[in-house]
């Protein structure tokens, strides 16, 4: 199977690396020529353009920063699509756009599958990330030989659009958790608690979470570089809010966290690292939310292994 990968950013570059590491016939494309050159030096081919990649490849994967970017790439590939061609969308994007573009692909006789990932850049780098796969069962099975190298747990979520909805939900929950951890750490510091002890208390308790075990460490070390920027957070929580609004669900927490992240962007920059949101509370209190002994970057220590589909038991 000849595979193309478009979008070699923080997540896409790591996912494409998993395909290359596992011996796939891989062509790549990105607006940053330096990123393409780095992959070519490791054995990939330069794809040239989205249209050329779809013409030459059986499957083309997109992992891009916005729905508009994905739409532009798919429009460029459509003339080269048809029976035997597959588009895999691995971006975190708008479910309505996935459905619209998927219908355009289906008109050509091609297949469309959405496969957003969850679990952080450090797990994307080792192929141990989770994947939500949305689309017809036959289409998901068609790309399963790729998915088992891209991720450790693959969940078929239902028809096209379902995976994108679940992905923005998980990013919404992660953002709520990040903001609540910022408040918890700052309050414990103000109350005189040691922050390393506070970290362990959360870790071994009912307050623990994936976000705590990853992002709290980067906050406490002072690195605050999780490879995920505030503009991407805003896109994802905005898409979740759109789902709720369209469904008539009167959310209360969601608008508040959108306001908090917007304030963070005004203070630190649109593309500031999302973990810098702790600095709003540091500035408000005059406290330093730091502790010794925490890592400045996240590294996945779980051995890489072949992924498998998650079978729903209920």
mmCIF file of C-alpha atoms in Angstrom:
data_model
loop_
_atom_site.group_PDB
_atom_site.id
_atom_site.type_symbol
_atom_site.label_atom_id
_atom_site.label_comp_id
_atom_site.label_asym_id
_atom_site.label_seq_id
_atom_site.Cartn_x
_atom_site.Cartn_y
_atom_site.Cartn_z
ATOM 1 C CA UNK A 1 0.000 0.000 0.000
ATOM 2 C CA UNK A 2 1.420 3.381 -1.014
ATOM 3 C CA UNK A 3 0.673 5.999 1.641
ATOM 4 C CA UNK A 4 0.801 9.776 1.511
ATOM 5 C CA UNK A 5 0.902 11.982 4.606
ATOM 6 C CA UNK A 6 0.083 15.701 4.480
ATOM 7 C CA UNK A 7 0.832 17.823 7.545
ATOM 8 C CA UNK A 8 4.077 17.192 9.431
ATOM 9 C CA UNK A 9 3.469 19.406 12.467
ATOM 10 C CA UNK A 10 3.621 18.501 16.153
ATOM 11 C CA UNK A 11 1.220 15.564 15.840
ATOM 12 C CA UNK A 12 1.350 14.777 12.126
ATOM 13 C CA UNK A 13 5.122 14.525 12.019
ATOM 14 C CA UNK A 14 5.094 11.962 14.798
ATOM 15 C CA UNK A 15 2.296 9.917 13.223
ATOM 16 C CA UNK A 16 4.073 9.946 9.865
ATOM 17 C CA UNK A 17 7.232 8.874 11.691
ATOM 18 C CA UNK A 18 5.443 5.782 12.991
ATOM 19 C CA UNK A 19 4.523 4.771 9.431
ATOM 20 C CA UNK A 20 8.081 5.314 8.235
ATOM 21 C CA UNK A 21 9.546 3.463 11.213
ATOM 22 C CA UNK A 22 7.333 0.484 10.402
ATOM 23 C CA UNK A 23 8.448 0.219 6.789
ATOM 24 C CA UNK A 24 5.549 1.839 4.952
ATOM 25 C CA UNK A 25 5.994 3.139 1.394
ATOM 26 C CA UNK A 26 5.547 6.767 2.448
ATOM 27 C CA UNK A 27 5.326 10.076 0.607
ATOM 28 C CA UNK A 28 5.026 13.318 2.583
ATOM 29 C CA UNK A 29 4.007 16.933 2.048
ATOM 30 C CA UNK A 30 4.037 20.057 4.198
ATOM 31 C CA UNK A 31 4.198 23.800 3.606
ATOM 32 C CA UNK A 32 7.501 23.719 5.518
ATOM 33 C CA UNK A 33 10.042 22.348 3.048
ATOM 34 C CA UNK A 34 12.467 21.689 5.895
ATOM 35 C CA UNK A 35 10.094 19.188 7.488
ATOM 36 C CA UNK A 36 9.714 17.381 4.153
ATOM 37 C CA UNK A 37 13.496 17.302 3.696
ATOM 38 C CA UNK A 38 13.904 15.746 7.124
ATOM 39 C CA UNK A 39 11.563 12.898 6.195
ATOM 40 C CA UNK A 40 13.213 12.408 2.806
ATOM 41 C CA UNK A 41 16.556 12.060 4.600
ATOM 42 C CA UNK A 42 14.995 9.240 6.632
ATOM 43 C CA UNK A 43 13.702 7.368 3.576
ATOM 44 C CA UNK A 44 10.364 8.926 2.652
ATOM 45 C CA UNK A 45 9.550 10.443 -0.734
ATOM 46 C CA UNK A 46 8.663 14.088 -1.317
ATOM 47 C CA UNK A 47 5.008 14.113 -2.368
ATOM 48 C CA UNK A 48 5.179 17.343 -4.360
ATOM 49 C CA UNK A 49 1.553 18.428 -3.972
ATOM 50 C CA UNK A 50 -1.728 17.053 -2.596
ATOM 51 C CA UNK A 51 -2.984 16.220 -6.109
ATOM 52 C CA UNK A 52 0.243 14.461 -7.048
ATOM 53 C CA UNK A 53 0.134 12.462 -3.833
ATOM 54 C CA UNK A 54 -3.422 11.286 -4.368
ATOM 55 C CA UNK A 55 -2.535 10.347 -7.924
ATOM 56 C CA UNK A 56 0.480 8.281 -6.794
ATOM 57 C CA UNK A 57 -0.833 6.816 -3.518
ATOM 58 C CA UNK A 58 -3.542 4.406 -2.467
ATOM 59 C CA UNK A 59 -4.230 6.262 0.791
ATOM 60 C CA UNK A 60 -3.556 9.908 1.636
ATOM 61 C CA UNK A 61 -3.671 10.984 5.281
ATOM 62 C CA UNK A 62 -4.236 14.586 6.334
ATOM 63 C CA UNK A 63 -3.302 15.968 9.764
ATOM 64 C CA UNK A 64 -3.818 19.717 9.589
ATOM 65 C CA UNK A 65 -4.462 22.604 11.998
ATOM 66 C CA UNK A 66 -7.925 23.731 10.877
ATOM 67 C CA UNK A 67 -11.047 22.632 8.984
ATOM 68 C CA UNK A 68 -10.244 25.231 6.315
ATOM 69 C CA UNK A 69 -6.799 23.719 5.737
ATOM 70 C CA UNK A 70 -8.252 20.223 5.378
ATOM 71 C CA UNK A 71 -10.932 21.472 2.991
ATOM 72 C CA UNK A 72 -8.362 23.164 0.764
ATOM 73 C CA UNK A 73 -6.241 20.008 0.577
ATOM 74 C CA UNK A 74 -9.194 17.711 -0.135
ATOM 75 C CA UNK A 75 -10.454 20.046 -2.878
ATOM 76 C CA UNK A 76 -7.011 19.840 -4.495
ATOM 77 C CA UNK A 77 -7.052 16.018 -4.299
ATOM 78 C CA UNK A 78 -10.602 15.426 -5.532
ATOM 79 C CA UNK A 79 -9.756 15.348 -9.274
ATOM 80 C CA UNK A 80 -7.373 12.464 -8.568
ATOM 81 C CA UNK A 81 -9.779 10.470 -6.397
ATOM 82 C CA UNK A 82 -11.855 7.497 -7.490
ATOM 83 C CA UNK A 83 -12.290 3.779 -6.855
ATOM 84 C CA UNK A 84 -9.288 2.395 -5.012
ATOM 85 C CA UNK A 85 -8.389 5.767 -3.453
ATOM 86 C CA UNK A 86 -8.832 6.576 0.249
ATOM 87 C CA UNK A 87 -8.681 9.818 2.218
ATOM 88 C CA UNK A 88 -7.907 9.458 5.939
ATOM 89 C CA UNK A 89 -8.592 12.580 8.016
ATOM 90 C CA UNK A 90 -6.497 12.547 11.206
ATOM 91 C CA UNK A 91 -6.995 16.221 12.044
ATOM 92 C CA UNK A 92 -9.168 17.372 14.930
ATOM 93 C CA UNK A 93 -11.883 19.032 12.918
ATOM 94 C CA UNK A 94 -15.528 19.943 12.428
ATOM 95 C CA UNK A 95 -17.800 16.902 12.041
ATOM 96 C CA UNK A 96 -19.976 18.794 9.553
ATOM 97 C CA UNK A 97 -16.945 19.451 7.374
ATOM 98 C CA UNK A 98 -15.914 15.796 7.528
ATOM 99 C CA UNK A 99 -19.383 14.815 6.341
ATOM 100 C CA UNK A 100 -19.368 17.414 3.562
ATOM 101 C CA UNK A 101 -15.938 16.442 2.291
ATOM 102 C CA UNK A 102 -16.649 12.732 2.768
ATOM 103 C CA UNK A 103 -19.679 13.081 0.500
ATOM 104 C CA UNK A 104 -17.507 14.733 -2.144
ATOM 105 C CA UNK A 105 -15.036 11.848 -1.914
ATOM 106 C CA UNK A 106 -17.859 9.286 -2.137
ATOM 107 C CA UNK A 107 -19.091 10.932 -5.366
ATOM 108 C CA UNK A 108 -15.766 9.990 -6.977
ATOM 109 C CA UNK A 109 -16.037 6.366 -5.840
ATOM 110 C CA UNK A 110 -13.307 6.812 -3.233
ATOM 111 C CA UNK A 111 -13.390 6.086 0.500
ATOM 112 C CA UNK A 112 -13.283 8.581 3.379
ATOM 113 C CA UNK A 113 -12.366 7.648 6.959
ATOM 114 C CA UNK A 114 -11.823 9.998 9.926
ATOM 115 C CA UNK A 115 -9.191 8.899 12.430
ATOM 116 C CA UNK A 116 -8.421 11.629 15.000
ATOM 117 C CA UNK A 117 -5.994 10.710 17.782
ATOM 118 C CA UNK A 118 -5.938 11.321 21.531
ATOM 119 C CA UNK A 119 -3.222 10.944 24.126
ATOM 120 C CA UNK A 120 -0.578 13.604 23.570
ATOM 121 C CA UNK A 121 2.328 14.186 21.216
ATOM 122 C CA UNK A 122 4.661 12.007 23.292
ATOM 123 C CA UNK A 123 2.422 8.982 22.668
ATOM 124 C CA UNK A 124 1.917 9.844 19.015
ATOM 125 C CA UNK A 125 5.710 9.660 18.748
ATOM 126 C CA UNK A 126 5.783 6.006 19.815
ATOM 127 C CA UNK A 127 2.633 4.731 18.108
ATOM 128 C CA UNK A 128 0.983 4.259 21.509
ATOM 129 C CA UNK A 129 -1.724 6.875 21.054
ATOM 130 C CA UNK A 130 -5.468 6.142 20.906
ATOM 131 C CA UNK A 131 -7.385 6.486 17.634
ATOM 132 C CA UNK A 132 -11.088 7.119 17.046
ATOM 133 C CA UNK A 133 -12.084 5.734 13.638
ATOM 134 C CA UNK A 134 -15.306 6.948 12.053
ATOM 135 C CA UNK A 135 -16.767 5.690 8.798
ATOM 136 C CA UNK A 136 -18.364 2.627 7.239
ATOM 137 C CA UNK A 137 -17.098 -0.631 8.732
ATOM 138 C CA UNK A 138 -15.576 -1.719 5.410
ATOM 139 C CA UNK A 139 -13.642 1.550 5.125
ATOM 140 C CA UNK A 140 -12.273 1.269 8.663
ATOM 141 C CA UNK A 141 -11.194 -2.327 8.038
ATOM 142 C CA UNK A 142 -9.518 -1.205 4.810
ATOM 143 C CA UNK A 143 -7.201 1.188 6.689
ATOM 144 C CA UNK A 144 -6.759 -1.000 9.779
ATOM 145 C CA UNK A 145 -3.313 -2.208 8.582
ATOM 146 C CA UNK A 146 -2.187 1.423 8.895
ATOM 147 C CA UNK A 147 -4.051 2.183 12.109
ATOM 148 C CA UNK A 148 -2.358 -0.628 14.047
ATOM 149 C CA UNK A 149 1.011 1.045 13.382
ATOM 150 C CA UNK A 150 -0.259 4.558 14.108
ATOM 151 C CA UNK A 151 -1.935 3.823 17.453
ATOM 152 C CA UNK A 152 -2.211 1.284 20.259
ATOM 153 C CA UNK A 153 -6.005 1.359 20.810
ATOM 154 C CA UNK A 154 -8.397 1.836 17.890
ATOM 155 C CA UNK A 155 -12.086 2.427 18.519
ATOM 156 C CA UNK A 156 -14.566 2.277 15.644
ATOM 157 C CA UNK A 157 -16.950 5.005 16.743
ATOM 158 C CA UNK A 158 -19.654 4.626 14.091
ATOM 159 C CA UNK A 159 -20.419 6.441 10.866
ATOM 160 C CA UNK A 160 -18.423 9.323 9.447
ATOM 161 C CA UNK A 161 -18.597 12.347 11.750
ATOM 162 C CA UNK A 162 -18.852 10.367 14.987
ATOM 163 C CA UNK A 163 -15.097 10.286 15.636
ATOM 164 C CA UNK A 164 -14.707 14.052 15.199
ATOM 165 C CA UNK A 165 -17.500 14.693 17.686
ATOM 166 C CA UNK A 166 -15.936 12.394 20.268
ATOM 167 C CA UNK A 167 -12.481 13.891 19.719
ATOM 168 C CA UNK A 168 -13.552 17.470 20.434
ATOM 169 C CA UNK A 169 -15.410 16.161 23.502
ATOM 170 C CA UNK A 170 -12.210 14.608 24.862
ATOM 171 C CA UNK A 171 -10.249 17.813 24.209
ATOM 172 C CA UNK A 172 -12.957 19.802 25.986
ATOM 173 C CA UNK A 173 -12.680 17.506 29.009
ATOM 174 C CA UNK A 174 -8.878 17.790 28.971
ATOM 175 C CA UNK A 175 -9.130 21.592 28.960
ATOM 176 C CA UNK A 176 -11.600 21.615 31.862
ATOM 177 C CA UNK A 177 -9.207 19.344 33.742
ATOM 178 C CA UNK A 178 -6.188 21.559 32.956
ATOM 179 C CA UNK A 179 -7.923 24.662 34.297
ATOM 180 C CA UNK A 180 -9.145 22.874 37.429
ATOM 181 C CA UNK A 181 -5.612 21.592 38.100
ATOM 182 C CA UNK A 182 -4.245 25.129 37.761
ATOM 183 C CA UNK A 183 -6.720 26.265 40.422
ATOM 184 C CA UNK A 184 -5.979 23.266 42.667
ATOM 185 C CA UNK A 185 -2.183 23.679 42.523
ATOM 186 C CA UNK A 186 -2.360 27.418 43.117
ATOM 187 C CA UNK A 187 -4.767 27.057 46.041
ATOM 188 C CA UNK A 188 -2.580 24.419 47.707
ATOM 189 C CA UNK A 189 0.484 26.640 47.291
ATOM 190 C CA UNK A 190 -1.408 29.568 48.830
ATOM 191 C CA UNK A 191 -2.508 27.312 51.696
ATOM 192 C CA UNK A 192 1.105 26.448 52.491
ATOM 193 C CA UNK A 193 1.318 22.966 50.954
ATOM 194 C CA UNK A 194 4.424 21.614 49.262
ATOM 195 C CA UNK A 195 3.694 21.297 45.539
ATOM 196 C CA UNK A 196 5.608 18.050 45.005
ATOM 197 C CA UNK A 197 3.566 16.527 47.814
ATOM 198 C CA UNK A 198 0.417 18.027 46.317
ATOM 199 C CA UNK A 199 1.244 16.417 42.967
ATOM 200 C CA UNK A 200 1.549 12.987 44.616
ATOM 201 C CA UNK A 201 -1.641 13.472 46.622
ATOM 202 C CA UNK A 202 -3.574 14.112 43.431
ATOM 203 C CA UNK A 203 -1.832 11.261 41.604
ATOM 204 C CA UNK A 204 -2.812 8.586 44.132
ATOM 205 C CA UNK A 205 -6.329 9.894 44.705
ATOM 206 C CA UNK A 206 -9.726 10.136 43.073
ATOM 207 C CA UNK A 207 -8.566 13.492 41.700
ATOM 208 C CA UNK A 208 -6.029 11.856 39.399
ATOM 209 C CA UNK A 209 -6.214 12.008 35.598
ATOM 210 C CA UNK A 210 -4.178 11.671 32.430
ATOM 211 C CA UNK A 211 -3.893 15.466 32.282
ATOM 212 C CA UNK A 212 -2.513 15.581 35.823
ATOM 213 C CA UNK A 213 0.106 12.897 35.188
ATOM 214 C CA UNK A 214 1.308 14.730 32.084
ATOM 215 C CA UNK A 215 0.591 18.461 32.083
ATOM 216 C CA UNK A 216 0.873 19.088 35.823
ATOM 217 C CA UNK A 217 4.465 17.878 35.605
ATOM 218 C CA UNK A 218 5.242 20.392 32.859
ATOM 219 C CA UNK A 219 3.607 23.193 34.846
ATOM 220 C CA UNK A 220 5.607 22.376 37.980
ATOM 221 C CA UNK A 221 8.922 22.052 36.125
ATOM 222 C CA UNK A 222 8.399 25.468 34.540
ATOM 223 C CA UNK A 223 8.679 24.064 31.017
ATOM 224 C CA UNK A 224 4.989 24.521 30.214
ATOM 225 C CA UNK A 225 5.612 23.179 26.716
ATOM 226 C CA UNK A 226 3.104 20.425 25.963
ATOM 227 C CA UNK A 227 3.360 20.818 22.170
ATOM 228 C CA UNK A 228 -0.207 22.123 22.065
ATOM 229 C CA UNK A 229 -0.959 25.796 21.614
ATOM 230 C CA UNK A 230 -3.808 27.974 22.820
ATOM 231 C CA UNK A 231 -5.168 28.560 19.319
ATOM 232 C CA UNK A 232 -5.620 24.803 18.898
ATOM 233 C CA UNK A 233 -7.323 24.577 22.283
ATOM 234 C CA UNK A 234 -9.681 27.364 21.240
ATOM 235 C CA UNK A 235 -10.480 25.615 17.974
ATOM 236 C CA UNK A 236 -11.326 22.355 19.746
ATOM 237 C CA UNK A 237 -13.380 23.741 22.623
ATOM 238 C CA UNK A 238 -15.115 26.028 20.139
ATOM 239 C CA UNK A 239 -16.094 23.004 18.045
ATOM 240 C CA UNK A 240 -17.439 21.319 21.181
ATOM 241 C CA UNK A 241 -19.461 24.426 22.018
ATOM 242 C CA UNK A 242 -20.805 24.415 18.433
ATOM 243 C CA UNK A 243 -21.994 20.817 18.873
ATOM 244 C CA UNK A 244 -23.775 21.764 22.086
ATOM 245 C CA UNK A 245 -25.345 24.876 20.575
ATOM 246 C CA UNK A 246 -26.538 22.971 17.515
ATOM 247 C CA UNK A 247 -28.068 20.317 19.785
ATOM 248 C CA UNK A 248 -29.713 22.879 22.053
ATOM 249 C CA UNK A 249 -27.670 21.982 25.154
ATOM 250 C CA UNK A 250 -27.296 25.016 27.483
ATOM 251 C CA UNK A 251 -23.692 24.561 28.659
ATOM 252 C CA UNK A 252 -22.387 26.628 31.585
ATOM 253 C CA UNK A 253 -18.742 25.584 32.018
ATOM 254 C CA UNK A 254 -17.863 25.644 28.310
ATOM 255 C CA UNK A 255 -18.401 29.394 27.722
ATOM 256 C CA UNK A 256 -16.356 30.146 30.855
ATOM 257 C CA UNK A 257 -13.336 28.127 29.751
ATOM 258 C CA UNK A 258 -13.506 29.732 26.303
ATOM 259 C CA UNK A 259 -13.320 33.126 28.047
ATOM 260 C CA UNK A 260 -10.395 32.003 30.228
ATOM 261 C CA UNK A 261 -8.424 30.690 27.250
ATOM 262 C CA UNK A 262 -9.208 33.883 25.306
ATOM 263 C CA UNK A 263 -7.746 35.911 28.165
ATOM 264 C CA UNK A 264 -4.671 33.674 28.104
ATOM 265 C CA UNK A 265 -4.241 34.367 24.402
ATOM 266 C CA UNK A 266 -4.496 38.121 24.971
ATOM 267 C CA UNK A 267 -1.844 37.949 27.686
ATOM 268 C CA UNK A 268 0.660 35.458 26.256
ATOM 269 C CA UNK A 269 -0.027 35.286 22.526
ATOM 270 C CA UNK A 270 -2.470 33.474 20.276
ATOM 271 C CA UNK A 271 -0.104 30.523 19.829
ATOM 272 C CA UNK A 272 1.277 30.373 23.362
ATOM 273 C CA UNK A 273 1.599 26.911 24.872
ATOM 274 C CA UNK A 274 -1.658 25.929 26.547
ATOM 275 C CA UNK A 275 -0.012 25.100 29.898
ATOM 276 C CA UNK A 276 0.981 28.750 30.260
ATOM 277 C CA UNK A 277 -2.605 29.350 31.364
ATOM 278 C CA UNK A 278 -1.278 28.723 34.920
ATOM 279 C CA UNK A 279 0.495 32.081 34.659
ATOM 280 C CA UNK A 280 -2.824 33.958 34.973
ATOM 281 C CA UNK A 281 -3.124 32.636 38.523
ATOM 282 C CA UNK A 282 0.568 33.195 39.260
ATOM 283 C CA UNK A 283 0.140 36.840 38.258
ATOM 284 C CA UNK A 284 -3.072 37.207 40.261
ATOM 285 C CA UNK A 285 -1.578 35.736 43.447
ATOM 286 C CA UNK A 286 2.124 36.564 43.183
ATOM 287 C CA UNK A 287 2.872 32.862 43.753
ATOM 288 C CA UNK A 288 5.283 30.659 41.798
ATOM 289 C CA UNK A 289 3.730 27.308 40.907
ATOM 290 C CA UNK A 290 6.986 25.401 40.575
ATOM 291 C CA UNK A 291 8.599 22.392 42.225
ATOM 292 C CA UNK A 292 11.880 20.559 41.870
ATOM 293 C CA UNK A 293 12.227 17.136 40.295
ATOM 294 C CA UNK A 294 9.692 17.325 37.482
ATOM 295 C CA UNK A 295 10.525 16.751 33.779
ATOM 296 C CA UNK A 296 10.703 19.541 31.217
ATOM 297 C CA UNK A 297 9.376 17.311 28.441
ATOM 298 C CA UNK A 298 7.125 14.287 28.220
ATOM 299 C CA UNK A 299 8.577 10.976 27.082
ATOM 300 C CA UNK A 300 6.500 7.850 26.492
ATOM 301 C CA UNK A 301 8.287 4.946 28.164
ATOM 302 C CA UNK A 302 5.763 2.273 27.161
ATOM 303 C CA UNK A 303 7.336 -0.107 24.627
ATOM 304 C CA UNK A 304 5.965 0.268 21.126
ATOM 305 C CA UNK A 305 3.643 -2.510 20.053
ATOM 306 C CA UNK A 306 1.141 -3.372 17.386
ATOM 307 C CA UNK A 307 -2.211 -1.692 17.960
ATOM 308 C CA UNK A 308 -5.515 -3.471 18.336
ATOM 309 C CA UNK A 309 -9.164 -2.588 17.979
ATOM 310 C CA UNK A 310 -11.100 -1.817 21.147
ATOM 311 C CA UNK A 311 -14.188 -4.051 21.235
ATOM 312 C CA UNK A 312 -17.132 -2.482 23.028
ATOM 313 C CA UNK A 313 -18.429 -4.837 25.726
ATOM 314 C CA UNK A 314 -21.736 -3.070 26.303
#
